[in-house]
Amino acid sequence: MMVPFHVLPDITGPTPVIDVDRVQDNIRGMADKARAAGVAFRPHFKTHQSRDIGRQFREAGVDAITVSSVAMAETFAADGWRDILIAFPFNLRELDRVNRMDPEIRLHLLVDHEHTIEALKTGLTRSVGCYLKIDSGYGRSGVRWDRPERIARMVLALNGPLSFTGFLTHAGHAYQAADSVEILRIVEKTCRRMSSLRACMTARDIRVPVVSIGNTPGCTLARRFPDVDEIRPGNFVFFDLMQWRLGVCEAKRLAFALVCPICGIYPERGELVVMGGAVHFSKEKLDLPDGPCYGMGIGMTTGGFGELQPDIRLVALSQEHGVVRAPESLLETVSIGDRLAFVPVHSCLTADLYPAYRTPDGGTVPRVNSVDLRGAAFRE
Ligand code: PLP
C-alpha cells in the first residue's frame, strides 16, 4: 500500500518529480538499442526539454537531436547542440528567426509542400538540410508514401540554400494499437513502405541519404529497423501510463510523476480530492475497462520511485480538482495536507506545463516549457 510519503516536504502544490536513475537507464537503454540495430539515434527532446537531461544524452554518445519548434532549437543550440532537426512542418512565419540562428549549427527543417520549399529558397539567408515528411500511414502530415512522382519532384527542387537530408516519417498511429504485436506490425509496415519509396527514388537516380522513423512504442519494442538509418523516439525518457498500458514499458521504467497535495477526503464515496486538475496534468485519459483514468498512484522515497499503485486512480479532472478513487485502507490513513504522487497518462504534455523537475532527494532540474517559450515572443 502506498502511504503518503514524506520526501520533499517543501512541495506545496502540484509538482513534477523525476526518478534520475530511471531516466538514466531509459536513455542508456535506447542508445544501446540504436547501436545494436545499427541506426543513428536522434532523440526527440520535446518530452524533457531540459539542458541537464540533454547532457545525459550527450554522455550516452548522442550528438544529433530532434525538437519540435524553432524556440526549442534555440534553447538547445545555446547549450552546444550542433545538429538539430525541427521536426514540425516548417512554419514560414518563423523564417527570420531561422535566419538569425548560428550558421555553424547543422539545422534541418521538415517540409511537405512545394510552396514551403519555394518560400524557403527565396527567404533563407543560410543553408539548411531538409527532411521530406512522408505520411506512411498515420494521416497527420506529410506526402503519402505511394506518391513517388511528386516526392521525386520535391526532392529535385531542393537546391540553393536547401539540401536533401532524407525522408522522415512518424507512425503516430502506433498509439492506437491494441497491443505490442500490432505495434511491431506497424514498425514492420513503416520500414517496408519507406524502403519501397527509397527503391523508387533509386530507380530515378535519386540517392536518399537518410530514412528516419521513430516513436517510443515502435522503437522500444522492435529490435530491427530494416533499411532505416535513424530513429527519433522521445517519450521513452520518462515513459507514462499510455506506454505502460500498451505493454511498451514495465512499471519500473516509469520515471515521471506529479506530486499533488490532498485537499479533501470523502470516505463515504471512496474518494479523495487533490490539487491536481486539467491545468496541472493536461486532460489526456485512458479508457480502462473499469472507467476513465487520468493518472495512477506511485510510491516515492528519497531513493526514488516505488511501486505503481493501479488501485489509486485519478478518475475525474476539472480545472484544478483531481478526484481520486482509493481503497479504504488509504482513505483511513491519509490526512488533508498529505501528498500523493501520480504517473500521468502522457508525460510529454504534463511535463510541458512546468519550469523545472524536482528529484526525490531534494534536487531541482530546470527545463523550458512551451508556455514560457511562447511568452518570450511577447517580451522581445
Ligand atoms: N518524431 C516526430 C515527428 C514526432 O512528432 C514525435 C512525437 O510526436 C516523435 C518523433 C517522438 O515520438 P514519441 O513521442 O512516441 O517518442
GROMACS .gro file of C-alpha atoms and ligand atoms in nm:
model
  396
    1MET     CA    1   0.000   0.000   0.000
    2MET     CA    2   0.120   0.344  -0.086
    3VAL     CA    3   0.130   0.567   0.218
    4PRO     CA    4   0.159   0.940   0.174
    5PHE     CA    5   0.530   0.998   0.156
    6HIS     CA    6   0.750   1.233   0.348
    7VAL     CA    7   1.008   1.327   0.087
    8LEU     CA    8   1.026   1.680  -0.050
    9PRO     CA    9   0.843   1.843   0.243
   10ASP     CA   10   0.872   2.182   0.072
   11ILE     CA   11   0.634   2.077  -0.208
   12THR     CA   12   0.313   2.273  -0.155
   13GLY     CA   13   0.133   2.243  -0.491
   14PRO     CA   14   0.130   2.013  -0.795
   15THR     CA   15   0.498   1.949  -0.873
   16PRO     CA   16   0.668   1.723  -1.129
   17VAL     CA   17   0.926   1.482  -0.991
   18ILE     CA   18   1.163   1.258  -1.187
   19ASP     CA   19   1.350   0.944  -1.087
   20VAL     CA   20   1.701   1.022  -1.211
   21ASP     CA   21   1.824   0.662  -1.210
   22ARG     CA   22   1.530   0.551  -1.421
   23VAL     CA   23   1.585   0.844  -1.661
   24GLN     CA   24   1.949   0.738  -1.693
   25ASP     CA   25   1.854   0.375  -1.756
   26ASN     CA   26   1.592   0.475  -2.014
   27ILE     CA   27   1.847   0.688  -2.202
   28ARG     CA   28   2.117   0.420  -2.195
   29GLY     CA   29   1.867   0.152  -2.295
   30MET     CA   30   1.755   0.337  -2.609
   31ALA     CA   31   2.111   0.443  -2.702
   32ASP     CA   32   2.223   0.078  -2.674
   33LYS     CA   33   1.921  -0.034  -2.877
   34ALA     CA   34   2.008   0.207  -3.160
   35ARG     CA   35   2.371   0.094  -3.157
   36ALA     CA   36   2.275  -0.275  -3.165
   37ALA     CA   37   2.028  -0.213  -3.450
   38GLY     CA   38   2.289  -0.018  -3.648
   39VAL     CA   39   2.084   0.302  -3.672
   40ALA     CA   40   2.169   0.661  -3.576
   41PHE     CA   41   1.992   0.792  -3.267
   42ARG     CA   42   1.841   1.142  -3.296
   43PRO     CA   43   1.622   1.156  -2.982
   44HIS     CA   44   1.329   1.394  -2.963
   45PHE     CA   45   1.389   1.642  -2.681
   46LYS     CA   46   1.033   1.772  -2.662
   47THR     CA   47   0.948   1.538  -2.376
   48HIS     CA   48   1.211   1.650  -2.124
   49GLN     CA   49   1.309   1.996  -2.266
   50SER     CA   50   1.591   2.011  -2.013
   51ARG     CA   51   1.950   2.107  -2.079
   52ASP     CA   52   2.063   1.885  -1.789
   53ILE     CA   53   1.884   1.580  -1.921
   54GLY     CA   54   2.014   1.670  -2.267
   55ARG     CA   55   2.367   1.643  -2.128
   56GLN     CA   56   2.295   1.289  -2.013
   57PHE     CA   57   2.213   1.204  -2.373
   58ARG     CA   58   2.544   1.358  -2.477
   59GLU     CA   59   2.723   1.134  -2.226
   60ALA     CA   60   2.544   0.838  -2.386
   61GLY     CA   61   2.706   0.930  -2.720
   62VAL     CA   62   2.425   1.136  -2.878
   63ASP     CA   63   2.528   1.433  -3.093
   64ALA     CA   64   2.218   1.498  -3.306
   65ILE     CA   65   1.875   1.583  -3.171
   66THR     CA   66   1.514   1.643  -3.271
   67VAL     CA   67   1.296   1.928  -3.142
   68SER     CA   68   0.950   2.050  -3.241
   69SER     CA   69   0.986   2.429  -3.255
   70VAL     CA   70   1.234   2.696  -3.351
   71ALA     CA   71   1.228   2.817  -2.989
   72MET     CA   72   1.329   2.471  -2.867
   73ALA     CA   73   1.605   2.459  -3.129
   74GLU     CA   74   1.738   2.791  -2.997
   75THR     CA   75   1.731   2.659  -2.640
   76PHE     CA   76   1.940   2.354  -2.720
   77ALA     CA   77   2.167   2.539  -2.964
   78ALA     CA   78   2.253   2.767  -2.671
   79ASP     CA   79   2.367   2.457  -2.482
   80GLY     CA   80   2.610   2.349  -2.751
   81TRP     CA   81   2.399   2.116  -2.966
   82ARG     CA   82   2.524   2.148  -3.323
   83ASP     CA   83   2.298   1.915  -3.523
   84ILE     CA   84   1.929   1.991  -3.474
   85LEU     CA   85   1.618   1.881  -3.662
   86ILE     CA   86   1.300   2.083  -3.616
   87ALA     CA   87   1.051   1.802  -3.681
   88PHE     CA   88   0.738   2.002  -3.746
   89PRO     CA   89   0.616   2.103  -4.097
   90PHE     CA   90   0.804   2.429  -4.124
   91ASN     CA   91   0.613   2.740  -4.017
   92LEU     CA   92   0.707   3.002  -4.275
   93ARG     CA   93   0.622   3.279  -4.029
   94GLU     CA   94   0.940   3.187  -3.841
   95LEU     CA   95   1.177   3.226  -4.133
   96ASP     CA   96   1.354   3.533  -3.991
   97ARG     CA   97   1.415   3.350  -3.668
   98VAL     CA   98   1.580   3.063  -3.853
   99ASN     CA   99   1.795   3.311  -4.045
  100ARG     CA  100   1.915   3.453  -3.712
  101MET     CA  101   2.037   3.113  -3.585
  102ASP     CA  102   2.410   3.045  -3.569
  103PRO     CA  103   2.516   2.937  -3.922
  104GLU     CA  104   2.759   2.689  -3.766
  105ILE     CA  105   2.465   2.477  -3.647
  106ARG     CA  106   2.361   2.199  -3.884
  107LEU     CA  107   1.994   2.279  -3.891
  108HIS     CA  108   1.737   2.055  -4.058
  109LEU     CA  109   1.380   2.159  -4.137
  110LEU     CA  110   1.082   1.943  -4.222
  111VAL     CA  111   0.890   2.015  -4.543
  112ASP     CA  112   0.593   1.851  -4.709
  113HIS     CA  113   0.475   2.109  -4.962
  114GLU     CA  114   0.615   2.267  -5.277
  115HIS     CA  115   0.513   2.612  -5.155
  116THR     CA  116   0.726   2.577  -4.841
  117ILE     CA  117   1.025   2.469  -5.050
  118GLU     CA  118   0.996   2.768  -5.284
  119ALA     CA  119   0.941   3.016  -4.999
  120LEU     CA  120   1.246   2.879  -4.815
  121LYS     CA  121   1.460   2.913  -5.128
  122THR     CA  122   1.355   3.276  -5.161
  123GLY     CA  123   1.368   3.374  -4.795
  124LEU     CA  124   1.658   3.185  -4.639
  125THR     CA  125   1.990   3.361  -4.589
  126ARG     CA  126   2.159   3.047  -4.454
  127SER     CA  127   2.178   2.689  -4.568
  128VAL     CA  128   1.961   2.418  -4.411
  129GLY     CA  129   1.908   2.049  -4.461
  130CYS     CA  130   1.555   1.936  -4.547
  131TYR     CA  131   1.382   1.620  -4.445
  132LEU     CA  132   1.083   1.549  -4.664
  133LYS     CA  133   0.792   1.444  -4.445
  134ILE     CA  134   0.637   1.121  -4.566
  135ASP     CA  135   0.297   1.000  -4.450
  136SER     CA  136   0.348   0.626  -4.420
  137GLY     CA  137   0.002   0.558  -4.276
  138TYR     CA  138  -0.064   0.791  -3.982
  139GLY     CA  139  -0.250   1.050  -4.192
  140ARG     CA  140  -0.143   1.355  -3.991
  141SER     CA  141   0.103   1.539  -4.217
  142GLY     CA  142   0.342   1.455  -4.498
  143VAL     CA  143   0.319   1.344  -4.860
  144ARG     CA  144   0.182   0.993  -4.892
  145TRP     CA  145   0.450   0.727  -4.940
  146ASP     CA  146   0.273   0.599  -5.252
  147ARG     CA  147   0.318   0.927  -5.445
  148PRO     CA  148   0.676   0.874  -5.569
  149GLU     CA  149   0.636   1.107  -5.870
  150ARG     CA  150   0.550   1.406  -5.656
  151ILE     CA  151   0.810   1.312  -5.395
  152ALA     CA  152   1.083   1.286  -5.660
  153ARG     CA  153   0.989   1.630  -5.798
  154MET     CA  154   1.008   1.776  -5.448
  155VAL     CA  155   1.349   1.621  -5.381
  156LEU     CA  156   1.482   1.758  -5.709
  157ALA     CA  157   1.354   2.104  -5.610
  158LEU     CA  158   1.579   2.104  -5.301
  159ASN     CA  159   1.868   2.320  -5.413
  160GLY     CA  160   2.020   2.663  -5.342
  161PRO     CA  161   2.017   2.706  -4.963
  162LEU     CA  162   1.836   2.371  -4.928
  163SER     CA  163   1.997   2.030  -4.931
  164PHE     CA  164   1.821   1.695  -4.912
  165THR     CA  165   1.881   1.525  -4.576
  166GLY     CA  166   1.634   1.243  -4.631
  167PHE     CA  167   1.285   1.109  -4.571
  168LEU     CA  168   1.118   1.131  -4.232
  169THR     CA  169   0.804   0.956  -4.116
  170HIS     CA  170   0.623   0.932  -3.784
  171ALA     CA  171   0.392   0.636  -3.731
  172GLY     CA  172   0.185   0.801  -3.458
  173HIS     CA  173  -0.096   0.552  -3.521
  174ALA     CA  174   0.110   0.307  -3.312
  175TYR     CA  175  -0.059   0.477  -3.015
  176GLN     CA  176  -0.394   0.342  -3.135
  177ALA     CA  177  -0.261  -0.015  -3.148
  178ALA     CA  178  -0.435  -0.279  -2.937
  179ASP     CA  179  -0.114  -0.442  -2.816
  180SER     CA  180   0.259  -0.490  -2.872
  181VAL     CA  181   0.204  -0.736  -3.159
  182GLU     CA  182   0.017  -0.469  -3.354
  183ILE     CA  183   0.288  -0.210  -3.273
  184LEU     CA  184   0.554  -0.442  -3.416
  185ARG     CA  185   0.340  -0.491  -3.725
  186ILE     CA  186   0.321  -0.112  -3.770
  187VAL     CA  187   0.703  -0.083  -3.739
  188GLU     CA  188   0.745  -0.355  -3.999
  189LYS     CA  189   0.496  -0.192  -4.238
  190THR     CA  190   0.652   0.153  -4.190
  191CYS     CA  191   1.001   0.018  -4.269
  192ARG     CA  192   0.865  -0.166  -4.574
  193ARG     CA  193   0.686   0.140  -4.713
  194MET     CA  194   0.989   0.364  -4.660
  195SER     CA  195   1.215   0.105  -4.818
  196SER     CA  196   0.994   0.078  -5.125
  197LEU     CA  197   0.990   0.457  -5.155
  198ARG     CA  198   1.369   0.461  -5.138
  199ALA     CA  199   1.380   0.198  -5.413
  200CYS     CA  200   1.152   0.418  -5.627
  201MET     CA  201   1.399   0.704  -5.581
  202THR     CA  202   1.698   0.483  -5.662
  203ALA     CA  203   1.523   0.386  -5.986
  204ARG     CA  204   1.516   0.760  -6.068
  205ASP     CA  205   1.885   0.803  -5.976
  206ILE     CA  206   1.795   0.991  -5.658
  207ARG     CA  207   2.003   0.898  -5.356
  208VAL     CA  208   1.821   0.909  -5.022
  209PRO     CA  209   2.090   0.977  -4.761
  210VAL     CA  210   1.871   0.914  -4.454
  211VAL     CA  211   1.545   0.736  -4.378
  212SER     CA  212   1.429   0.846  -4.034
  213ILE     CA  213   1.145   0.683  -3.837
  214GLY     CA  214   1.057   0.672  -3.476
  215ASN     CA  215   0.818   0.681  -3.193
  216THR     CA  216   0.856   0.537  -2.847
  217PRO     CA  217   0.627   0.233  -2.883
  218GLY     CA  218   0.791   0.110  -3.204
  219CYS     CA  219   1.149   0.191  -3.110
  220THR     CA  220   1.116   0.034  -2.765
  221LEU     CA  221   0.961  -0.291  -2.882
  222ALA     CA  222   1.136  -0.354  -3.215
  223ARG     CA  223   1.492  -0.485  -3.239
  224ARG     CA  224   1.545  -0.431  -3.610
  225PHE     CA  225   1.458  -0.146  -3.841
  226PRO     CA  226   1.526  -0.280  -4.192
  227ASP     CA  227   1.654  -0.020  -4.441
  228VAL     CA  228   1.618   0.259  -4.183
  229ASP     CA  229   1.911   0.488  -4.094
  230GLU     CA  230   1.785   0.686  -3.796
  231ILE     CA  231   1.534   0.665  -3.509
  232ARG     CA  232   1.381   0.961  -3.319
  233PRO     CA  233   1.186   0.846  -3.010
  234GLY     CA  234   1.136   1.097  -2.728
  235ASN     CA  235   0.880   0.988  -2.472
  236PHE     CA  236   1.088   0.687  -2.356
  237VAL     CA  237   1.300   0.918  -2.141
  238PHE     CA  238   1.013   0.920  -1.887
  239PHE     CA  239   0.754   0.679  -2.031
  240ASP     CA  240   0.400   0.714  -1.890
  241LEU     CA  241   0.073   0.531  -1.834
  242MET     CA  242  -0.007   0.524  -2.206
  243GLN     CA  243   0.316   0.333  -2.276
  244TRP     CA  244   0.268   0.106  -1.976
  245ARG     CA  245  -0.087   0.025  -2.086
  246LEU     CA  246   0.029  -0.056  -2.441
  247GLY     CA  247   0.281  -0.303  -2.297
  248VAL     CA  248   0.571  -0.085  -2.416
  249CYS     CA  249   0.736  -0.047  -2.074
  250GLU     CA  250   0.732  -0.213  -1.737
  251ALA     CA  251   0.616  -0.012  -1.435
  252LYS     CA  252   0.973   0.006  -1.306
  253ARG     CA  253   1.072   0.225  -1.603
  254LEU     CA  254   0.817   0.498  -1.527
  255ALA     CA  255   1.036   0.797  -1.442
  256PHE     CA  256   0.798   1.093  -1.414
  257ALA     CA  257   0.522   1.169  -1.165
  258LEU     CA  258   0.324   1.465  -1.040
  259VAL     CA  259   0.308   1.517  -0.664
  260CYS     CA  260  -0.026   1.661  -0.553
  261PRO     CA  261  -0.149   1.771  -0.207
  262ILE     CA  262  -0.465   1.612  -0.066
  263CYS     CA  263  -0.731   1.878  -0.008
  264GLY     CA  264  -1.043   1.666   0.057
  265ILE     CA  265  -1.126   1.318   0.193
  266TYR     CA  266  -1.467   1.155   0.128
  267PRO     CA  267  -1.465   0.800   0.274
  268GLU     CA  268  -1.837   0.756   0.204
  269ARG     CA  269  -1.757   0.787  -0.171
  270GLY     CA  270  -1.427   0.603  -0.151
  271GLU     CA  271  -1.260   0.916  -0.289
  272LEU     CA  272  -1.013   1.194  -0.221
  273VAL     CA  273  -0.965   1.527  -0.389
  274VAL     CA  274  -0.616   1.651  -0.468
  275MET     CA  275  -0.498   1.981  -0.606
  276GLY     CA  276  -0.418   1.841  -0.949
  277GLY     CA  277  -0.662   1.913  -1.229
  278ALA     CA  278  -0.653   1.956  -1.605
  279VAL     CA  279  -0.427   2.262  -1.575
  280HIS     CA  280  -0.173   2.051  -1.387
  281PHE     CA  281  -0.193   1.720  -1.577
  282SER     CA  282  -0.347   1.804  -1.919
  283LYS     CA  283  -0.668   1.618  -1.991
  284GLU     CA  284  -0.529   1.305  -2.158
  285LYS     CA  285  -0.713   0.998  -2.038
  286LEU     CA  286  -0.704   0.624  -2.065
  287ASP     CA  287  -1.031   0.435  -2.101
  288LEU     CA  288  -0.973   0.135  -1.878
  289PRO     CA  289  -1.229  -0.148  -1.856
  290ASP     CA  290  -1.349  -0.015  -1.519
  291GLY     CA  291  -1.365   0.353  -1.615
  292PRO     CA  292  -1.154   0.654  -1.709
  293CYS     CA  293  -0.806   0.709  -1.571
  294TYR     CA  294  -0.614   1.039  -1.574
  295GLY     CA  295  -0.327   0.921  -1.355
  296MET     CA  296  -0.220   0.637  -1.125
  297GLY     CA  297  -0.057   0.645  -0.783
  298ILE     CA  298   0.310   0.560  -0.742
  299GLY     CA  299   0.522   0.526  -0.429
  300MET     CA  300   0.816   0.756  -0.358
  301THR     CA  301   1.113   0.754  -0.120
  302THR     CA  302   1.430   0.963  -0.111
  303GLY     CA  303   1.590   0.680  -0.309
  304GLY     CA  304   1.345   0.716  -0.600
  305PHE     CA  305   1.009   0.591  -0.716
  306GLY     CA  306   0.840   0.284  -0.567
  307GLU     CA  307   0.563   0.059  -0.694
  308LEU     CA  308   0.288   0.169  -0.932
  309GLN     CA  309  -0.048   0.157  -0.748
  310PRO     CA  310  -0.323   0.081  -1.000
  311ASP     CA  311  -0.590   0.091  -0.727
  312ILE     CA  312  -0.517   0.460  -0.654
  313ARG     CA  313  -0.656   0.631  -0.957
  314LEU     CA  314  -0.743   0.979  -1.078
  315VAL     CA  315  -1.093   0.922  -1.215
  316ALA     CA  316  -1.206   1.277  -1.292
  317LEU     CA  317  -1.035   1.610  -1.355
  318SER     CA  318  -1.182   1.956  -1.360
  319GLN     CA  319  -0.973   2.270  -1.397
  320GLU     CA  320  -0.791   2.240  -1.062
  321HIS     CA  321  -0.956   1.942  -0.886
  322GLY     CA  322  -0.842   1.586  -0.927
  323VAL     CA  323  -1.085   1.323  -0.796
  324VAL     CA  324  -0.900   1.012  -0.676
  325ARG     CA  325  -1.062   0.673  -0.621
  326ALA     CA  326  -0.868   0.498  -0.347
  327PRO     CA  327  -0.902   0.184  -0.130
  328GLU     CA  328  -1.039   0.216   0.222
  329SER     CA  329  -0.700   0.134   0.373
  330LEU     CA  330  -0.557   0.451   0.217
  331LEU     CA  331  -0.857   0.668   0.295
  332GLU     CA  332  -0.825   0.568   0.661
  333THR     CA  333  -0.459   0.660   0.689
  334VAL     CA  334  -0.426   0.987   0.496
  335SER     CA  335  -0.484   1.337   0.624
  336ILE     CA  336  -0.564   1.660   0.450
  337GLY     CA  337  -0.229   1.816   0.361
  338ASP     CA  338  -0.055   1.484   0.286
  339ARG     CA  339   0.073   1.441  -0.066
  340LEU     CA  340   0.036   1.164  -0.323
  341ALA     CA  341   0.232   1.108  -0.644
  342PHE     CA  342   0.065   1.017  -0.974
  343VAL     CA  343   0.205   0.893  -1.303
  344PRO     CA  344   0.027   1.091  -1.576
  345VAL     CA  345  -0.126   0.939  -1.887
  346HIS     CA  346   0.101   1.137  -2.122
  347SER     CA  347   0.423   1.263  -1.962
  348CYS     CA  348   0.515   1.495  -2.255
  349LEU     CA  349   0.204   1.706  -2.204
  350THR     CA  350   0.218   1.712  -1.824
  351ALA     CA  351   0.589   1.794  -1.808
  352ASP     CA  352   0.542   2.077  -2.057
  353LEU     CA  353   0.334   2.267  -1.802
  354TYR     CA  354   0.628   2.325  -1.564
  355PRO     CA  355   0.956   2.521  -1.549
  356ALA     CA  356   1.155   2.251  -1.361
  357TYR     CA  357   1.155   1.899  -1.217
  358ARG     CA  358   1.226   1.802  -0.860
  359THR     CA  359   1.413   1.488  -0.765
  360PRO     CA  360   1.314   1.278  -0.461
  361ASP     CA  361   1.644   1.363  -0.285
  362GLY     CA  362   1.553   1.733  -0.287
  363GLY     CA  363   1.724   1.846  -0.609
  364THR     CA  364   1.587   2.065  -0.886
  365VAL     CA  365   1.639   2.008  -1.260
  366PRO     CA  366   1.542   2.313  -1.471
  367ARG     CA  367   1.360   2.278  -1.802
  368VAL     CA  368   1.193   2.505  -2.052
  369ASN     CA  369   0.828   2.476  -2.138
  370SER     CA  370   0.615   2.582  -2.432
  371VAL     CA  371   0.419   2.842  -2.238
  372ASP     CA  372   0.737   3.029  -2.141
  373LEU     CA  373   0.888   2.985  -2.486
  374ARG     CA  374   0.574   3.129  -2.646
  375GLY     CA  375   0.566   3.406  -2.385
  376ALA     CA  376   0.920   3.509  -2.482
  377ALA     CA  377   0.785   3.623  -2.820
  378PHE     CA  378   0.577   3.886  -2.639
  379ARG     CA  379   0.875   4.004  -2.432
  380GLU     CA  380   1.105   4.058  -2.731
  381PLP     N1  381   0.917   1.246  -3.438
  381PLP     C1  382   0.808   1.322  -3.458
  381PLP     C2  383   0.794   1.395  -3.589
  381PLP     C3  384   0.709   1.335  -3.360
  381PLP     O1  385   0.601   1.412  -3.383
  381PLP     C4  386   0.727   1.264  -3.238
  381PLP     C5  387   0.626   1.272  -3.134
  381PLP     O2  388   0.516   1.321  -3.150
  381PLP     C6  389   0.841   1.184  -3.220
  381PLP     C7  390   0.934   1.178  -3.321
  381PLP     C8  391   0.865   1.108  -3.093
  381PLP     O3  392   0.767   1.011  -3.068
  381PLP     P1  393   0.733   0.962  -2.921
  381PLP     O4  394   0.666   1.076  -2.852
  381PLP     O5  395   0.642   0.846  -2.939
  381PLP     O6  396   0.861   0.925  -2.857
   0.00000   0.00000   0.00000
